[in-house]
Amino acid sequence: MSYGYVPTKSLVDEDAPLHPRRRKMLRKGMTPAILTKMETYIRELTDHYISEMAPRGEADLVRDMFFELPALVIFRLMGVPDEDLPRIRKFAKRLSVWGFGNPTEEEQVELCHEIGQYWQYAREHITKLMADPGSDIMSVFITEMQLPENADQYDEHYMYTLMLNLLFAGHETTTNALAGAMRALLENRDQWELLCNDLSLAANAGEESLRYYSSVPHWRRITTKETVLGGVTLPSGATIMMALGSAGRDEAHFPDGDRFDIRRENAKDHLAFGVGRHLCLGAPLARLEMEIVLGELARRLPHMQLVPGQVWEFSPNTSHRGPEHVHVTWDPAQNPLPGDRA
Ligand code: HEM
């Protein structure tokens, strides 16, 4: 079975002169106006998921909210129509094992078929957007690519790859970040209570949790020339694994770094979104999602508790980390909003 898959470099693997030009094109679809539109949608989704869970008194926050919410947000941003969601939702989770995991030979065959199907979907979707562009990020990118001055950039395979990678970049990272944040907040009950009593701390709680439990703990680089780093000479072409999560605990920058403190003034200095010219393009969106979701959970389910003794499970891969489940309970009779009570 052939899916016509053509491995192509994506934005995050490219260097100048291509990278800055393509990054600029993609950025055009991430304007403050689009972010404002997304804020309304994130609030609607957050309200929907919490309203579903609230009267029940128990949830796995990942299964019941954190897996789907960022997926729906990124799909909307990429112009994927709602009716296609069931078809492509299943690919999202599998991409992390495919790209960063250690699957058995049998799993590799299965994964290749799934990625092949997703590649075909990307091709169909992009063909549709080329014929009838919208205001989503993919349409903006395609339109830019089609401009005469960008004729030297035009590459359909690049667009399919970008589609594949954006789904992943915008989904798994944020699901994991939310799950890590709720684990950190509920494990440090005083910090959860601080947030419940002062919802203006929600944005910094998101930053502190990215520092404390980075959802991208390692990321990659390849040296393009001989480089001296921390007194060590690295040859040209060396593959580097950057420990972004470890940087978040660097005592020289974050005093008492193993303490989770949502009032930490420099929490935002973490490297969870990377560093330098490849700095995460979706950081403003991810930050917004975290602020809204953490703030709303604290407002509507303040007496939520972790199910004691749960075993924290993680997907087996090097770069994407967040608990697979966050089991919580609460007493619905104590929900502060009458409409949330059973
Ligand atoms: C908490 C959530 C997220 C985390 C922790 C995260 C983390 C990262 C990291 C570590 C990088 C590599 C940076 C580097 O090489 O220095 C990256 C790049 C990128 N991320 Fe994110 N990300 C998140 C959410 C998102 C979202 C929601 C989107 C899409 C809207 C997105 C789109 C991208 C893109 C396009 C790049 C490549 C940028 C480039 O190479 O120029 N990310 N992200």
mmCIF file of C-alpha atoms and ligand atoms in Angstrom:
data_model
loop_
_atom_site.group_PDB
_atom_site.id
_atom_site.type_symbol
_atom_site.label_atom_id
_atom_site.label_comp_id
_atom_site.label_asym_id
_atom_site.label_seq_id
_atom_site.Cartn_x
_atom_site.Cartn_y
_atom_site.Cartn_z
ATOM 1 C CA MET A 1 0.000 0.000 0.000
ATOM 2 C CA SER A 2 1.547 3.337 -0.989
ATOM 3 C CA TYR A 3 0.342 6.654 0.382
ATOM 4 C CA GLY A 4 2.669 8.830 -1.696
ATOM 5 C CA TYR A 5 4.356 10.059 1.476
ATOM 6 C CA VAL A 6 7.413 12.229 0.797
ATOM 7 C CA PRO A 7 9.539 12.989 3.894
ATOM 8 C CA THR A 8 10.277 16.715 3.831
ATOM 9 C CA LYS A 9 11.970 19.072 6.264
ATOM 10 C CA SER A 10 9.583 21.108 8.369
ATOM 11 C CA LEU A 11 9.920 24.638 9.740
ATOM 12 C CA VAL A 12 11.528 23.496 12.958
ATOM 13 C CA ASP A 13 14.312 21.617 11.076
ATOM 14 C CA GLU A 14 15.212 24.369 8.639
ATOM 15 C CA ASP A 15 17.967 26.972 8.580
ATOM 16 C CA ALA A 16 18.386 30.384 6.995
ATOM 17 C CA PRO A 17 17.720 31.550 4.347
ATOM 18 C CA LEU A 18 14.575 29.367 4.038
ATOM 19 C CA HIS A 19 13.546 29.299 7.685
ATOM 20 C CA PRO A 20 13.034 33.038 8.357
ATOM 21 C CA ARG A 21 11.037 33.493 5.153
ATOM 22 C CA ARG A 22 8.714 30.575 5.849
ATOM 23 C CA ARG A 23 8.370 31.454 9.518
ATOM 24 C CA LYS A 24 7.301 34.955 8.490
ATOM 25 C CA MET A 25 4.656 33.491 6.167
ATOM 26 C CA LEU A 26 3.270 31.249 8.888
ATOM 27 C CA ARG A 27 3.256 34.103 11.402
ATOM 28 C CA LYS A 28 0.901 36.049 9.144
ATOM 29 C CA GLY A 29 -1.819 33.575 10.081
ATOM 30 C CA MET A 30 -1.187 34.035 13.825
ATOM 31 C CA THR A 31 -2.241 37.646 14.201
ATOM 32 C CA PRO A 32 -3.668 39.160 17.421
ATOM 33 C CA ALA A 33 -7.076 39.258 15.648
ATOM 34 C CA ILE A 34 -6.961 35.489 15.084
ATOM 35 C CA LEU A 35 -5.899 34.965 18.695
ATOM 36 C CA THR A 36 -8.889 37.023 19.859
ATOM 37 C CA LYS A 37 -11.200 34.848 17.765
ATOM 38 C CA MET A 38 -9.577 31.750 19.222
ATOM 39 C CA GLU A 39 -10.039 33.085 22.752
ATOM 40 C CA THR A 40 -13.817 33.040 22.289
ATOM 41 C CA TYR A 41 -13.646 29.473 21.013
ATOM 42 C CA ILE A 42 -11.328 28.326 23.851
ATOM 43 C CA ARG A 43 -13.755 29.807 26.388
ATOM 44 C CA GLU A 44 -16.708 28.042 24.763
ATOM 45 C CA LEU A 45 -14.893 24.711 24.757
ATOM 46 C CA THR A 46 -13.715 25.133 28.351
ATOM 47 C CA ASP A 47 -17.236 25.891 29.468
ATOM 48 C CA HIS A 48 -18.570 22.878 27.560
ATOM 49 C CA TYR A 49 -16.111 20.374 29.059
ATOM 50 C CA ILE A 50 -16.417 21.658 32.634
ATOM 51 C CA SER A 51 -20.221 21.699 32.416
ATOM 52 C CA GLU A 52 -20.147 18.057 31.289
ATOM 53 C CA MET A 53 -17.858 16.983 34.129
ATOM 54 C CA ALA A 54 -19.044 19.156 37.008
ATOM 55 C CA PRO A 55 -22.186 17.244 38.125
ATOM 56 C CA ARG A 56 -20.360 13.877 37.956
ATOM 57 C CA GLY A 57 -17.896 14.408 40.792
ATOM 58 C CA GLU A 58 -15.063 12.494 39.125
ATOM 59 C CA ALA A 59 -12.960 12.784 35.965
ATOM 60 C CA ASP A 60 -9.800 11.847 34.230
ATOM 61 C CA LEU A 61 -8.924 15.389 33.183
ATOM 62 C CA VAL A 62 -6.871 14.163 30.219
ATOM 63 C CA ARG A 63 -9.560 11.852 28.842
ATOM 64 C CA ASP A 64 -12.428 14.227 29.591
ATOM 65 C CA MET A 65 -10.948 17.580 28.621
ATOM 66 C CA PHE A 66 -7.215 18.018 28.003
ATOM 67 C CA PHE A 67 -6.898 15.618 25.088
ATOM 68 C CA GLU A 68 -9.707 17.099 23.031
ATOM 69 C CA LEU A 69 -9.647 20.788 23.812
ATOM 70 C CA PRO A 70 -6.232 21.671 22.305
ATOM 71 C CA ALA A 71 -6.939 19.354 19.359
ATOM 72 C CA LEU A 72 -10.156 21.188 18.539
ATOM 73 C CA VAL A 73 -8.395 24.534 18.907
ATOM 74 C CA ILE A 74 -5.565 23.626 16.532
ATOM 75 C CA PHE A 75 -7.962 22.024 14.039
ATOM 76 C CA ARG A 76 -10.011 25.216 13.969
ATOM 77 C CA LEU A 77 -6.820 27.242 13.512
ATOM 78 C CA MET A 78 -5.853 25.035 10.564
ATOM 79 C CA GLY A 79 -9.250 25.338 8.902
ATOM 80 C CA VAL A 80 -10.226 21.689 9.438
ATOM 81 C CA PRO A 81 -14.020 21.456 9.206
ATOM 82 C CA ASP A 82 -15.726 20.045 12.308
ATOM 83 C CA GLU A 83 -17.113 17.065 10.348
ATOM 84 C CA ASP A 84 -13.543 15.849 9.610
ATOM 85 C CA LEU A 85 -12.580 15.784 13.276
ATOM 86 C CA PRO A 86 -13.391 12.121 14.014
ATOM 87 C CA ARG A 87 -11.330 11.121 10.988
ATOM 88 C CA ILE A 88 -8.140 12.875 11.992
ATOM 89 C CA ARG A 89 -8.383 13.026 15.785
ATOM 90 C CA LYS A 90 -6.945 9.530 16.166
ATOM 91 C CA PHE A 91 -3.747 10.520 14.327
ATOM 92 C CA ALA A 92 -2.841 13.147 16.875
ATOM 93 C CA LYS A 93 -1.835 10.794 19.675
ATOM 94 C CA ARG A 94 -0.016 8.406 17.350
ATOM 95 C CA LEU A 95 2.264 11.086 15.965
ATOM 96 C CA SER A 96 4.265 11.295 19.211
ATOM 97 C CA VAL A 97 5.103 7.602 19.202
ATOM 98 C CA TRP A 98 5.929 7.788 15.489
ATOM 99 C CA GLY A 99 8.159 10.841 15.765
ATOM 100 C CA PHE A 100 9.738 10.502 19.201
ATOM 101 C CA GLY A 101 8.973 7.046 20.569
ATOM 102 C CA ASN A 102 10.483 3.608 20.404
ATOM 103 C CA PRO A 103 7.785 1.462 18.762
ATOM 104 C CA THR A 104 8.251 -2.271 18.116
ATOM 105 C CA GLU A 105 8.628 -3.393 14.499
ATOM 106 C CA GLU A 106 4.981 -4.420 14.391
ATOM 107 C CA GLU A 107 3.879 -1.052 15.770
ATOM 108 C CA GLN A 108 6.092 0.743 13.254
ATOM 109 C CA VAL A 109 4.211 -0.918 10.378
ATOM 110 C CA GLU A 110 0.863 0.008 11.925
ATOM 111 C CA LEU A 111 2.027 3.590 12.586
ATOM 112 C CA CYS A 112 3.275 4.010 9.027
ATOM 113 C CA HIS A 113 -0.188 3.139 7.696
ATOM 114 C CA GLU A 114 -1.790 5.655 10.056
ATOM 115 C CA ILE A 115 0.643 8.421 9.149
ATOM 116 C CA GLY A 116 0.155 7.570 5.471
ATOM 117 C CA GLN A 117 -3.587 8.072 5.887
ATOM 118 C CA TYR A 118 -3.011 11.358 7.668
ATOM 119 C CA TRP A 119 -0.674 12.474 4.870
ATOM 120 C CA GLN A 120 -3.459 11.731 2.397
ATOM 121 C CA TYR A 121 -5.870 13.752 4.501
ATOM 122 C CA ALA A 122 -3.390 16.672 4.566
ATOM 123 C CA ARG A 123 -3.161 16.534 0.774
ATOM 124 C CA GLU A 124 -6.965 16.577 0.377
ATOM 125 C CA HIS A 125 -7.350 19.388 2.902
ATOM 126 C CA ILE A 126 -4.691 21.556 1.289
ATOM 127 C CA THR A 127 -6.108 20.987 -2.175
ATOM 128 C CA LYS A 128 -9.487 22.185 -0.847
ATOM 129 C CA LEU A 129 -7.964 25.273 0.784
ATOM 130 C CA MET A 130 -6.074 26.112 -2.407
ATOM 131 C CA ALA A 131 -9.367 26.177 -4.298
ATOM 132 C CA ASP A 132 -11.268 27.984 -1.568
ATOM 133 C CA PRO A 133 -8.994 29.656 1.021
ATOM 134 C CA GLY A 134 -10.364 30.788 4.396
ATOM 135 C CA SER A 135 -8.829 32.986 7.106
ATOM 136 C CA ASP A 136 -7.164 30.049 8.922
ATOM 137 C CA ILE A 137 -3.409 29.715 9.355
ATOM 138 C CA MET A 138 -2.990 27.085 6.594
ATOM 139 C CA SER A 139 -4.941 29.180 4.070
ATOM 140 C CA VAL A 140 -2.824 32.224 4.881
ATOM 141 C CA PHE A 141 0.345 30.162 4.470
ATOM 142 C CA ILE A 142 -0.799 28.661 1.155
ATOM 143 C CA THR A 143 -1.768 32.078 -0.191
ATOM 144 C CA GLU A 144 1.664 33.426 0.777
ATOM 145 C CA MET A 145 3.383 30.462 -0.893
ATOM 146 C CA GLN A 146 1.472 31.154 -4.101
ATOM 147 C CA LEU A 147 2.619 34.787 -4.374
ATOM 148 C CA PRO A 148 4.922 35.381 -7.368
ATOM 149 C CA GLU A 149 7.754 36.593 -5.098
ATOM 150 C CA ASN A 150 7.637 33.276 -3.264
ATOM 151 C CA ALA A 151 7.663 31.106 -6.395
ATOM 152 C CA ASP A 152 11.078 29.736 -5.366
ATOM 153 C CA GLN A 153 9.508 28.537 -2.082
ATOM 154 C CA TYR A 154 6.544 26.750 -3.557
ATOM 155 C CA ASP A 155 6.507 23.094 -2.497
ATOM 156 C CA GLU A 156 3.328 21.091 -2.008
ATOM 157 C CA HIS A 157 5.037 18.403 0.039
ATOM 158 C CA TYR A 158 6.252 21.081 2.417
ATOM 159 C CA MET A 159 2.647 22.179 2.962
ATOM 160 C CA TYR A 160 1.464 18.634 3.738
ATOM 161 C CA THR A 161 4.360 18.194 6.173
ATOM 162 C CA LEU A 162 3.569 21.502 7.844
ATOM 163 C CA MET A 163 -0.033 20.420 8.245
ATOM 164 C CA LEU A 164 1.077 17.126 9.803
ATOM 165 C CA ASN A 165 3.502 18.868 12.131
ATOM 166 C CA LEU A 166 1.244 21.731 13.171
ATOM 167 C CA LEU A 167 -1.394 19.312 14.336
ATOM 168 C CA PHE A 168 1.203 17.704 16.512
ATOM 169 C CA ALA A 169 2.956 20.886 17.647
ATOM 170 C CA GLY A 170 -0.294 22.451 18.726
ATOM 171 C CA HIS A 171 -1.929 19.461 20.303
ATOM 172 C CA GLU A 172 0.215 16.961 22.187
ATOM 173 C CA THR A 173 2.407 19.718 23.678
ATOM 174 C CA THR A 174 -0.578 21.551 25.139
ATOM 175 C CA THR A 175 -2.426 18.437 26.349
ATOM 176 C CA ASN A 176 0.736 17.474 28.232
ATOM 177 C CA ALA A 177 1.261 20.988 29.561
ATOM 178 C CA LEU A 178 -2.273 21.125 30.969
ATOM 179 C CA ALA A 179 -1.986 17.675 32.512
ATOM 180 C CA GLY A 180 1.383 18.539 34.080
ATOM 181 C CA ALA A 181 -0.012 21.824 35.379
ATOM 182 C CA MET A 182 -2.997 20.222 37.111
ATOM 183 C CA ARG A 183 -0.770 17.532 38.583
ATOM 184 C CA ALA A 184 1.607 20.193 39.963
ATOM 185 C CA LEU A 185 -1.215 22.381 41.284
ATOM 186 C CA LEU A 186 -3.098 19.605 43.021
ATOM 187 C CA GLU A 187 0.044 17.983 44.405
ATOM 188 C CA ASN A 188 0.918 21.351 45.938
ATOM 189 C CA ARG A 189 -2.436 22.041 47.560
ATOM 190 C CA ASP A 190 -1.417 25.419 49.002
ATOM 191 C CA GLN A 191 -0.663 26.623 45.467
ATOM 192 C CA TRP A 192 -4.023 25.366 44.151
ATOM 193 C CA GLU A 193 -5.782 27.201 46.970
ATOM 194 C CA LEU A 194 -3.812 30.352 46.197
ATOM 195 C CA LEU A 195 -5.045 30.169 42.627
ATOM 196 C CA CYS A 196 -8.649 29.463 43.666
ATOM 197 C CA ASN A 197 -8.546 32.550 45.886
ATOM 198 C CA ASP A 198 -6.895 34.767 43.275
ATOM 199 C CA LEU A 199 -7.749 33.816 39.706
ATOM 200 C CA SER A 200 -5.481 36.574 38.357
ATOM 201 C CA LEU A 201 -2.634 34.132 39.114
ATOM 202 C CA ALA A 202 -3.813 31.730 36.368
ATOM 203 C CA ALA A 203 -1.366 32.973 33.698
ATOM 204 C CA ASN A 204 1.636 32.736 36.024
ATOM 205 C CA ALA A 205 0.453 29.335 37.293
ATOM 206 C CA GLY A 206 0.705 28.198 33.654
ATOM 207 C CA GLU A 207 4.245 29.594 33.375
ATOM 208 C CA GLU A 208 5.358 28.053 36.651
ATOM 209 C CA SER A 209 4.011 24.659 35.672
ATOM 210 C CA LEU A 210 5.851 24.828 32.332
ATOM 211 C CA ARG A 211 9.011 25.605 34.282
ATOM 212 C CA TYR A 212 8.391 22.853 36.815
ATOM 213 C CA TYR A 213 7.013 20.094 34.538
ATOM 214 C CA SER A 214 8.060 21.148 31.024
ATOM 215 C CA SER A 215 5.897 19.384 28.464
ATOM 216 C CA VAL A 216 8.808 19.391 25.988
ATOM 217 C CA PRO A 217 11.644 18.371 28.336
ATOM 218 C CA HIS A 218 14.153 17.734 25.540
ATOM 219 C CA TRP A 219 14.568 19.191 22.100
ATOM 220 C CA ARG A 220 17.079 18.708 19.306
ATOM 221 C CA ARG A 221 19.700 20.671 17.428
ATOM 222 C CA ILE A 222 22.427 19.790 14.939
ATOM 223 C CA THR A 223 25.546 21.949 14.976
ATOM 224 C CA THR A 224 26.192 23.587 11.602
ATOM 225 C CA LYS A 225 29.819 24.359 12.487
ATOM 226 C CA GLU A 226 32.345 23.526 15.217
ATOM 227 C CA THR A 227 31.059 25.141 18.383
ATOM 228 C CA VAL A 228 32.274 25.506 21.965
ATOM 229 C CA LEU A 229 29.451 25.049 24.474
ATOM 230 C CA GLY A 230 30.062 25.192 28.222
ATOM 231 C CA GLY A 231 33.780 24.627 27.572
ATOM 232 C CA VAL A 232 33.163 21.520 25.434
ATOM 233 C CA THR A 233 34.082 21.548 21.739
ATOM 234 C CA LEU A 234 31.317 20.122 19.592
ATOM 235 C CA PRO A 235 32.200 19.129 16.029
ATOM 236 C CA SER A 236 30.158 20.313 13.065
ATOM 237 C CA GLY A 237 27.159 18.019 12.482
ATOM 238 C CA ALA A 238 26.913 16.899 16.136
ATOM 239 C CA THR A 239 23.400 15.959 17.230
ATOM 240 C CA ILE A 240 22.475 17.684 20.467
ATOM 241 C CA MET A 241 19.686 16.934 22.900
ATOM 242 C CA MET A 242 18.897 20.156 24.800
ATOM 243 C CA ALA A 243 17.546 19.505 28.289
ATOM 244 C CA LEU A 244 14.935 22.290 28.294
ATOM 245 C CA GLY A 245 13.182 20.849 31.345
ATOM 246 C CA SER A 246 16.409 20.778 33.324
ATOM 247 C CA ALA A 247 16.981 24.480 32.535
ATOM 248 C CA GLY A 248 13.712 25.174 34.340
ATOM 249 C CA ARG A 249 15.248 23.837 37.568
ATOM 250 C CA ASP A 250 18.545 25.715 37.213
ATOM 251 C CA GLU A 251 19.164 27.052 40.720
ATOM 252 C CA ALA A 252 21.395 29.829 39.355
ATOM 253 C CA HIS A 253 18.359 31.320 37.662
ATOM 254 C CA PHE A 254 15.435 29.956 39.686
ATOM 255 C CA PRO A 255 16.321 29.975 43.409
ATOM 256 C CA ASP A 256 14.765 27.006 45.236
ATOM 257 C CA GLY A 257 13.907 25.624 41.782
ATOM 258 C CA ASP A 258 12.385 22.382 43.071
ATOM 259 C CA ARG A 259 9.660 24.380 44.833
ATOM 260 C CA PHE A 260 6.447 24.924 42.866
ATOM 261 C CA ASP A 261 5.491 28.552 43.398
ATOM 262 C CA ILE A 262 2.834 30.174 41.203
ATOM 263 C CA ARG A 263 3.901 33.614 42.439
ATOM 264 C CA ARG A 264 7.484 33.125 41.236
ATOM 265 C CA GLU A 265 8.385 36.391 39.529
ATOM 266 C CA ASN A 266 10.658 34.988 36.832
ATOM 267 C CA ALA A 267 8.653 31.811 36.108
ATOM 268 C CA LYS A 268 8.236 32.983 32.492
ATOM 269 C CA ASP A 269 11.997 32.646 31.894
ATOM 270 C CA HIS A 270 11.628 28.862 31.459
ATOM 271 C CA LEU A 271 12.767 27.339 28.161
ATOM 272 C CA ALA A 272 9.700 25.128 27.599
ATOM 273 C CA PHE A 273 8.989 26.937 24.326
ATOM 274 C CA GLY A 274 12.584 26.582 23.141
ATOM 275 C CA VAL A 275 15.043 29.346 22.493
ATOM 276 C CA GLY A 276 16.374 31.545 19.694
ATOM 277 C CA ARG A 277 15.127 31.816 16.147
ATOM 278 C CA HIS A 278 12.998 28.657 16.380
ATOM 279 C CA LEU A 279 11.178 29.834 19.501
ATOM 280 C CA CYS A 280 7.709 28.254 19.523
ATOM 281 C CA LEU A 281 5.342 30.121 17.218
ATOM 282 C CA GLY A 282 2.314 28.838 19.090
ATOM 283 C CA ALA A 283 3.441 30.047 22.534
ATOM 284 C CA PRO A 284 0.866 32.879 22.757
ATOM 285 C CA LEU A 285 -1.925 30.444 21.880
ATOM 286 C CA ALA A 286 -0.710 27.763 24.305
ATOM 287 C CA ARG A 287 -0.372 30.366 27.068
ATOM 288 C CA LEU A 288 -3.910 31.550 26.428
ATOM 289 C CA GLU A 289 -5.294 28.002 26.542
ATOM 290 C CA MET A 290 -3.500 27.329 29.816
ATOM 291 C CA GLU A 291 -4.603 30.553 31.450
ATOM 292 C CA ILE A 292 -8.264 30.021 30.524
ATOM 293 C CA VAL A 293 -8.448 26.329 31.414
ATOM 294 C CA LEU A 294 -6.563 26.570 34.732
ATOM 295 C CA GLY A 295 -8.503 29.667 35.776
ATOM 296 C CA GLU A 296 -11.891 28.152 34.943
ATOM 297 C CA LEU A 297 -11.151 24.846 36.675
ATOM 298 C CA ALA A 298 -10.105 26.757 39.789
ATOM 299 C CA ARG A 299 -13.229 28.934 39.647
ATOM 300 C CA ARG A 300 -15.746 26.161 39.078
ATOM 301 C CA LEU A 301 -14.224 23.120 40.809
ATOM 302 C CA PRO A 302 -12.078 24.562 43.631
ATOM 303 C CA HIS A 303 -12.531 21.573 45.943
ATOM 304 C CA MET A 304 -11.185 19.142 43.328
ATOM 305 C CA GLN A 305 -8.640 16.614 44.646
ATOM 306 C CA LEU A 306 -6.250 14.135 43.095
ATOM 307 C CA VAL A 307 -7.319 10.511 43.512
ATOM 308 C CA PRO A 308 -4.733 9.359 46.092
ATOM 309 C CA GLY A 309 -2.153 6.752 45.121
ATOM 310 C CA GLN A 310 -2.668 7.038 41.362
ATOM 311 C CA VAL A 311 0.288 5.833 39.320
ATOM 312 C CA TRP A 312 1.601 8.492 36.901
ATOM 313 C CA GLU A 313 2.003 7.043 33.428
ATOM 314 C CA PHE A 314 3.854 8.660 30.522
ATOM 315 C CA SER A 315 4.074 8.002 26.794
ATOM 316 C CA PRO A 316 7.434 6.305 26.005
ATOM 317 C CA ASN A 317 9.287 8.995 24.042
ATOM 318 C CA THR A 318 12.139 11.437 24.544
ATOM 319 C CA SER A 319 10.572 14.829 23.983
ATOM 320 C CA HIS A 320 6.904 14.986 24.908
ATOM 321 C CA ARG A 321 5.992 14.522 28.515
ATOM 322 C CA GLY A 322 2.816 14.803 30.530
ATOM 323 C CA PRO A 323 0.767 12.377 32.627
ATOM 324 C CA GLU A 324 -1.443 10.157 30.459
ATOM 325 C CA HIS A 325 -4.199 10.431 33.080
ATOM 326 C CA VAL A 326 -5.008 12.856 35.894
ATOM 327 C CA HIS A 327 -7.741 11.233 37.994
ATOM 328 C CA VAL A 328 -9.621 13.673 40.238
ATOM 329 C CA THR A 329 -12.744 13.719 42.391
ATOM 330 C CA TRP A 330 -14.914 16.399 44.034
ATOM 331 C CA ASP A 331 -18.272 16.657 45.728
ATOM 332 C CA PRO A 332 -20.765 18.082 43.188
ATOM 333 C CA ALA A 333 -22.981 19.383 46.021
ATOM 334 C CA GLN A 334 -20.166 21.814 46.888
ATOM 335 C CA ASN A 335 -19.773 23.242 43.368
ATOM 336 C CA PRO A 336 -19.900 27.028 43.742
ATOM 337 C CA LEU A 337 -22.086 27.556 40.646
ATOM 338 C CA PRO A 338 -25.616 26.216 41.253
ATOM 339 C CA GLY A 339 -25.837 25.107 37.586
ATOM 340 C CA ASP A 340 -22.796 22.838 38.128
ATOM 341 C CA ARG A 341 -24.421 20.861 40.951
ATOM 342 C CA ALA A 342 -25.851 17.403 40.262
HETATM 343 C C1 HEM B 1 2.561 24.227 25.938
HETATM 344 C C2 HEM B 1 2.525 24.053 24.631
HETATM 345 C C3 HEM B 1 3.731 24.072 23.724
HETATM 346 C C4 HEM B 1 5.041 23.815 24.013
HETATM 347 C C5 HEM B 1 5.650 23.416 25.358
HETATM 348 C C6 HEM B 1 5.791 23.977 22.769
HETATM 349 C C7 HEM B 1 7.165 23.816 22.644
HETATM 350 C C8 HEM B 1 7.887 24.044 21.489
HETATM 351 C C9 HEM B 1 9.312 23.847 21.363
HETATM 352 C C10 HEM B 1 10.248 23.380 22.478
HETATM 353 C C11 HEM B 1 9.661 24.192 20.092
HETATM 354 C C12 HEM B 1 11.075 24.150 19.488
HETATM 355 C C13 HEM B 1 11.749 25.468 19.743
HETATM 356 C C14 HEM B 1 13.214 25.485 19.408
HETATM 357 O O1 HEM B 1 13.671 24.694 18.563
HETATM 358 O O2 HEM B 1 13.933 26.305 20.023
HETATM 359 C C15 HEM B 1 8.452 24.583 19.396
HETATM 360 C C16 HEM B 1 8.411 25.015 18.081
HETATM 361 C C17 HEM B 1 7.240 25.274 17.424
HETATM 362 N N1 HEM B 1 5.967 25.252 17.942
HETATM 363 FE FE1 HEM B 1 5.441 24.899 19.844
HETATM 364 N N2 HEM B 1 4.927 24.346 21.769
HETATM 365 C C18 HEM B 1 3.654 24.406 22.305
HETATM 366 C C19 HEM B 1 2.488 24.746 21.634
HETATM 367 C C20 HEM B 1 2.403 25.072 20.299
HETATM 368 C C21 HEM B 1 1.192 25.423 19.597
HETATM 369 C C22 HEM B 1 -0.209 25.548 20.233
HETATM 370 C C23 HEM B 1 1.533 25.617 18.280
HETATM 371 C C24 HEM B 1 0.681 25.965 17.110
HETATM 372 C C25 HEM B 1 -0.227 26.844 17.046
HETATM 373 C C26 HEM B 1 2.970 25.442 18.175
HETATM 374 C C27 HEM B 1 3.710 25.623 17.015
HETATM 375 C C28 HEM B 1 5.087 25.551 16.927
HETATM 376 C C29 HEM B 1 5.831 25.815 15.694
HETATM 377 C C30 HEM B 1 5.240 26.168 14.332
HETATM 378 C C31 HEM B 1 7.192 25.640 16.002
HETATM 379 C C32 HEM B 1 8.377 25.782 15.055
HETATM 380 C C33 HEM B 1 8.918 27.196 15.100
HETATM 381 C C34 HEM B 1 10.166 27.374 14.230
HETATM 382 O O3 HEM B 1 10.919 26.426 14.034
HETATM 383 O O4 HEM B 1 10.387 28.506 13.772
HETATM 384 N N3 HEM B 1 3.455 25.103 19.416
HETATM 385 N N4 HEM B 1 7.378 24.500 20.270
#
